[in-house]
CSV table of C-alpha atoms in Angstrom, one decimal:
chain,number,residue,atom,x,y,z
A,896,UNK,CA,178.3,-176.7,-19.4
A,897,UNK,CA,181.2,-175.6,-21.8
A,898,UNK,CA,184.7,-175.0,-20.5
A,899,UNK,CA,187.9,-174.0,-22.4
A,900,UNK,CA,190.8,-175.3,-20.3
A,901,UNK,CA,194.4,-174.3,-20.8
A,902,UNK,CA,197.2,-176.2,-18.1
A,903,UNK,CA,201.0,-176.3,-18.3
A,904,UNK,CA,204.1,-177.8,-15.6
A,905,UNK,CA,207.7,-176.9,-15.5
A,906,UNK,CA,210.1,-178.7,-13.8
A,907,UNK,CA,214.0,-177.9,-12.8
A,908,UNK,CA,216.2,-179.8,-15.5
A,909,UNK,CA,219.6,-178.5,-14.6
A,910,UNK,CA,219.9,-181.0,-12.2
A,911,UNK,CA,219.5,-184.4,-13.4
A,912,UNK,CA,217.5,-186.7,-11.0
A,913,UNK,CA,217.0,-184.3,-8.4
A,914,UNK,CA,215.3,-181.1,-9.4
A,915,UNK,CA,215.4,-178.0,-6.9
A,916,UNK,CA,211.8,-177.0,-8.6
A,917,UNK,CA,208.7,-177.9,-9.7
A,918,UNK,CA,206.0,-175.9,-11.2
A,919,UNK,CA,202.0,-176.7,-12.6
A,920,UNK,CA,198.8,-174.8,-12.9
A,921,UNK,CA,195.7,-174.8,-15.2
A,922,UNK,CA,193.3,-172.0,-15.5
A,923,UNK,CA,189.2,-172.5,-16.7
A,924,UNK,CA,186.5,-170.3,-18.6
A,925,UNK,CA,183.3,-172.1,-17.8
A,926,UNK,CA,180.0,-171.5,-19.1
A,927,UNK,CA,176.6,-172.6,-18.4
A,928,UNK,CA,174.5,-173.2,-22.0
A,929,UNK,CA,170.7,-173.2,-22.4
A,930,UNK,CA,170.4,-176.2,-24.4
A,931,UNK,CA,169.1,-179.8,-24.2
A,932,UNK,CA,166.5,-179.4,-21.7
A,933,UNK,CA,168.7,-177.8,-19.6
A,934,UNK,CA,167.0,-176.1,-16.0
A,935,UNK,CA,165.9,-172.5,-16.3
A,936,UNK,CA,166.2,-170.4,-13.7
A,937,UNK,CA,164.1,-170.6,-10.5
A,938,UNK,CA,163.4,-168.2,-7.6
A,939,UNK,CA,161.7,-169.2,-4.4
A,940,UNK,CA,158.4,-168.1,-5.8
A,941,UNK,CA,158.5,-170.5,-8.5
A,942,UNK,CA,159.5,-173.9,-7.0
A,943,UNK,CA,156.0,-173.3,-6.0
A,944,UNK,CA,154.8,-174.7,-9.1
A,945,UNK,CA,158.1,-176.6,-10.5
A,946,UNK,CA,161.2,-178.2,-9.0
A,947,UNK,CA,163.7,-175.8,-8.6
A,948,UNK,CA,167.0,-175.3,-8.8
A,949,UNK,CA,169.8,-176.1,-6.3
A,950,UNK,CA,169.8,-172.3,-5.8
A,951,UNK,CA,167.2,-170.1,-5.7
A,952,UNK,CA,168.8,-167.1,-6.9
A,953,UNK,CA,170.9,-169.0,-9.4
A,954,UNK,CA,171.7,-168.5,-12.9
A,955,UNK,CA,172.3,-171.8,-15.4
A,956,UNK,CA,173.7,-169.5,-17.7
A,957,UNK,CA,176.6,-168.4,-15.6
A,958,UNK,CA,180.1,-167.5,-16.7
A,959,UNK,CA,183.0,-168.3,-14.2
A,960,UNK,CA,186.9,-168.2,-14.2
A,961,UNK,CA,188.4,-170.9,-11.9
A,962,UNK,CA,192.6,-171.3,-11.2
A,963,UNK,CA,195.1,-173.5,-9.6
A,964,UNK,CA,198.5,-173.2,-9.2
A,965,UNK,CA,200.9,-175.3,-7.4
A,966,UNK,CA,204.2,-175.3,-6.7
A,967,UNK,CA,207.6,-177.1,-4.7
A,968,UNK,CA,211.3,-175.9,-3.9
A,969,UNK,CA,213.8,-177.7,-2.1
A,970,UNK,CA,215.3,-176.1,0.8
A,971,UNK,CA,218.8,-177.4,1.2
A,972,UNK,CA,219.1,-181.2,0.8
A,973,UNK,CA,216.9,-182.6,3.2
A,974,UNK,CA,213.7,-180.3,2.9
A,975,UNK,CA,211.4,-178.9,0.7
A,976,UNK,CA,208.5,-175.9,0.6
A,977,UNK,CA,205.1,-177.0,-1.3
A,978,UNK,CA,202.3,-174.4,-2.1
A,979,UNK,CA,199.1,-174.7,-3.9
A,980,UNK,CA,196.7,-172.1,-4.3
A,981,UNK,CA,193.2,-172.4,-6.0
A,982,UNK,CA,190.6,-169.5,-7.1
A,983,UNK,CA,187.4,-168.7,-8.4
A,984,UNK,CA,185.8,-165.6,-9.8
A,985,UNK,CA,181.9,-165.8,-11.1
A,986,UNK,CA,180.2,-163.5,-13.3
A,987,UNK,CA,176.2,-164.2,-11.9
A,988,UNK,CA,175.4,-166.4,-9.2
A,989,UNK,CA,176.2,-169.9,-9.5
A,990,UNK,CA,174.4,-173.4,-8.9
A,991,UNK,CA,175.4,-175.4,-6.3
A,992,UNK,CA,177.7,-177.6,-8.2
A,993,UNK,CA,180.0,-175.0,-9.8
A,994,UNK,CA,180.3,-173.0,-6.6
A,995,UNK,CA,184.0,-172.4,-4.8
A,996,UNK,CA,184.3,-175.1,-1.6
A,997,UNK,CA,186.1,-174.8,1.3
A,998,UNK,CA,187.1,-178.1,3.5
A,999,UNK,CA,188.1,-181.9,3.2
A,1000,UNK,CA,188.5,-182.5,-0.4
A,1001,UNK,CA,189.5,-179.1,-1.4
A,1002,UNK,CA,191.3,-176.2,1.2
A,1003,UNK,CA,190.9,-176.7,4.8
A,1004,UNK,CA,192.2,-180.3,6.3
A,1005,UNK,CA,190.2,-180.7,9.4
A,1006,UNK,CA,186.8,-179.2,8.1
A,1007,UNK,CA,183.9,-181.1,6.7
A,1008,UNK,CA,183.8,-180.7,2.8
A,1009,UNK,CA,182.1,-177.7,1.9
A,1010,UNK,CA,181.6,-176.1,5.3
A,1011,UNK,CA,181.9,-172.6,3.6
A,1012,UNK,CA,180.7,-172.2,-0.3
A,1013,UNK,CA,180.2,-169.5,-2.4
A,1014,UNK,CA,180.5,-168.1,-5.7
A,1015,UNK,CA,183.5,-166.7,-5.6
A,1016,UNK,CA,186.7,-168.3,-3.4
A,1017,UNK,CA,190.2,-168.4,-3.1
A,1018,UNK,CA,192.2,-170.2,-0.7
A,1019,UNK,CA,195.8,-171.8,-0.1
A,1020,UNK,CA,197.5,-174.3,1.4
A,1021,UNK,CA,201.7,-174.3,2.7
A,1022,UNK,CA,203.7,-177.5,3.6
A,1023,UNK,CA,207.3,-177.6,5.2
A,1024,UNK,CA,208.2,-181.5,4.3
A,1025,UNK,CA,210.8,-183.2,5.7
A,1026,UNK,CA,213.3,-186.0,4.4
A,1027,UNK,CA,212.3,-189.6,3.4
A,1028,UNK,CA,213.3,-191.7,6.2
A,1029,UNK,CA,214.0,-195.4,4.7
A,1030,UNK,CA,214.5,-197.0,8.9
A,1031,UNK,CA,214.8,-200.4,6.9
A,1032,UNK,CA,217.6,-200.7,4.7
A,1033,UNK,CA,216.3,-204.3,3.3
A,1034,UNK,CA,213.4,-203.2,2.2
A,1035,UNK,CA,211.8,-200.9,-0.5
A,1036,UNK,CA,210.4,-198.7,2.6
A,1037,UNK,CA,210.0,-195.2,3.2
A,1038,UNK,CA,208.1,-192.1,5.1
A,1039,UNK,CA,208.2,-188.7,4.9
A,1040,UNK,CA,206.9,-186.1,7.6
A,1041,UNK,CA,205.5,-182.7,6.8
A,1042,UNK,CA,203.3,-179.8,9.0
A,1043,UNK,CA,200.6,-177.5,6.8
A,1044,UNK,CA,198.9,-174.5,7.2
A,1045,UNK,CA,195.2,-174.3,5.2
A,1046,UNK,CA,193.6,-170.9,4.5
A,1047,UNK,CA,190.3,-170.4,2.4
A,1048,UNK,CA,187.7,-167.2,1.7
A,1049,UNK,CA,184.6,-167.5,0.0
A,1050,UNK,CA,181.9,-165.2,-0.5
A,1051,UNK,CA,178.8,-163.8,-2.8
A,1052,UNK,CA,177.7,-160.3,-3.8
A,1053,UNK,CA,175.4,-158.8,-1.3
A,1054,UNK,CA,175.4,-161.8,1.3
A,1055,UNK,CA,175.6,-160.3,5.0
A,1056,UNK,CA,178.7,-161.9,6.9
A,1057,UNK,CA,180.7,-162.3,3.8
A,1058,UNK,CA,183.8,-163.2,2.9
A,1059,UNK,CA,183.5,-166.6,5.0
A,1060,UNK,CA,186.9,-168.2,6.4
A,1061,UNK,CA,188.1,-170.7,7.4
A,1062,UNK,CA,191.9,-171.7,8.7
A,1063,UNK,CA,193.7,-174.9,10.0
A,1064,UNK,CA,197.0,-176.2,10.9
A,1065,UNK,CA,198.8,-179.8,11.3
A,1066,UNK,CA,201.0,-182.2,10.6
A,1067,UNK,CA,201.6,-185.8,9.6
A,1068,UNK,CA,202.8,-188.2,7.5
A,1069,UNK,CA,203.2,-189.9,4.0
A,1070,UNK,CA,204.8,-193.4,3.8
A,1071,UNK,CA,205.4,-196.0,0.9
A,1072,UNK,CA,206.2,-199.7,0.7
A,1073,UNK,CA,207.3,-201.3,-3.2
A,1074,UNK,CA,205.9,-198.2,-5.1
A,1075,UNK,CA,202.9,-200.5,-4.8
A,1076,UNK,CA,201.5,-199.1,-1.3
A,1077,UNK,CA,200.7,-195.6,0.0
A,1078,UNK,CA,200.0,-194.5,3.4
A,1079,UNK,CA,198.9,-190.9,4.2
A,1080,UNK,CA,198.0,-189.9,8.2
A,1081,UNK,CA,197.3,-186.4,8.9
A,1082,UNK,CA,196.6,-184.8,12.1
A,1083,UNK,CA,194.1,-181.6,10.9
A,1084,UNK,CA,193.5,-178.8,13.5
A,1085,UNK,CA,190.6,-176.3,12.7
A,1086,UNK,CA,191.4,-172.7,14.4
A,1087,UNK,CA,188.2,-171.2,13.8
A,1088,UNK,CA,184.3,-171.4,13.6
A,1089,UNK,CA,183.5,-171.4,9.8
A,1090,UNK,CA,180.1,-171.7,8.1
A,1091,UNK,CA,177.0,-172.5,10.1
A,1092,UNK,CA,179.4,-174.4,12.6
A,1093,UNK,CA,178.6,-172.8,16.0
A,1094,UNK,CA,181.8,-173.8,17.4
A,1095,UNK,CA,185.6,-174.2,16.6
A,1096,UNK,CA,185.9,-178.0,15.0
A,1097,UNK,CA,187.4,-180.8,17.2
A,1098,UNK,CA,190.8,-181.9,15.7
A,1099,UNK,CA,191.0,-184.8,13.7
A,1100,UNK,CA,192.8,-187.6,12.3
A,1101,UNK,CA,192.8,-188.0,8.5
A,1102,UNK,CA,194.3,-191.4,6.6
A,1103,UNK,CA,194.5,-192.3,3.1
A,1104,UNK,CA,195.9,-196.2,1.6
A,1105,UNK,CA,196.1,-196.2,-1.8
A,1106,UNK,CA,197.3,-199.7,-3.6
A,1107,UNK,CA,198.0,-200.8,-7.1
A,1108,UNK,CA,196.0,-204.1,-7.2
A,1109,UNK,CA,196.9,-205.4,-10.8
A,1110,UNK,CA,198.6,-206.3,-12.4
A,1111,UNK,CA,200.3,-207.4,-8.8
A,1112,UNK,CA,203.5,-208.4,-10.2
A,1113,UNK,CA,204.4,-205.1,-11.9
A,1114,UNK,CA,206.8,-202.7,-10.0
């Protein structure tokens, strides 16, 4: 696989340490090559006779565009908007590996990673954040609230039931201790069947600690 990746930021500067703004994105050509032993092709009549590929009717070869843009205002002092949108366009059908997800992990809080797939995708996510709360003035302590809204489409040429969906809402919250400890809790709520999934998901509780081990002393 070859890609040609081209990614830039921008950032409000009019206003010293606290910037209204913020701005990033990156854009991707990727393209399958035909070199180095690489797997050929393989339709369900020829994993028959060799292992196949991790889609029948996929090409090695293929050509894909994939985006991400993401983005944060401040709304007054105390608030702030974040959106982040991602997108993928594919010339052929793609292997498993380079195909758009929807889920954990990507777009859709709440969803197993990957419950919907396909070759082509786009999907966004909206965040209302609230102030960071420091409730202990002695120490280097702070959290910061926030609700979301998850969308996310996928689809492939020709596949009955296409585009797939999937949509979630929530809320939760992001703490810190000494720049050395983070704490993210999120309370995901899936609002519809997606995939296979013969049901709506049960809501569910997602948490993420992150720590800077070494060096320990370093702030």
């Amino acid at each position: 696989m070859a890609y040609a990746q081209l990614a830039g930021e921008a950032i409000d500067m009019d206003n010293g340490a606290a910037p209204r703004w913020r701005l990033g994105g990156q854009i991707e050509l990727r393209q399958g090559l035909d070199i180095l032993g690489a797997s050929e092709a393989c339709n369900f009549v020829c994993a028959l006779v060799r292992t196949p590929t991790t889609r029948g009717d996929g090409d090695p070869t293929s050509t894909l565009i994939r985006g991400e843009i993401a983005a944060e205002a401040a709304l007054g002092d105390q608030f702030s908007v974040f959106v982040r949108g991602r997108g993928q366009i594919a010339f052929d059908p793609v292997l498993s590996f380079e195909e758009f997800s929807g889920g954990n992990f990507t777009i859709g809080r709440g969803y197993d990673p990957g419950v919907i797939v396909g070759d082509d995708g786009a999907g966004f996510s909206v965040e209302f954040r609230g102030p960071q709360i420091a409730p202990i003035k002695q120490t280097d302590f702070s959290f910061q609230p926030f609700v979301f809204m998850d969308v996310a489409w996928t689809w492939d040429d020709g596949r009955p039931g296409d585009p797939q969906r999937l949509s979630s809402v929530g809320g939760g919250v992001r703490a810190r201790l000494d720049d050395r400890f983070r704490l993210d809790v999120t309370v995901a709520v899936p609002t519809e069947r997606s995939g296979l999934l013969v049901d709506t998901p049960d809501p569910r509780i997602l948490f993420t600690l992150t720590t800077l081990l070494l060096p320990w002393g370093a702030r």
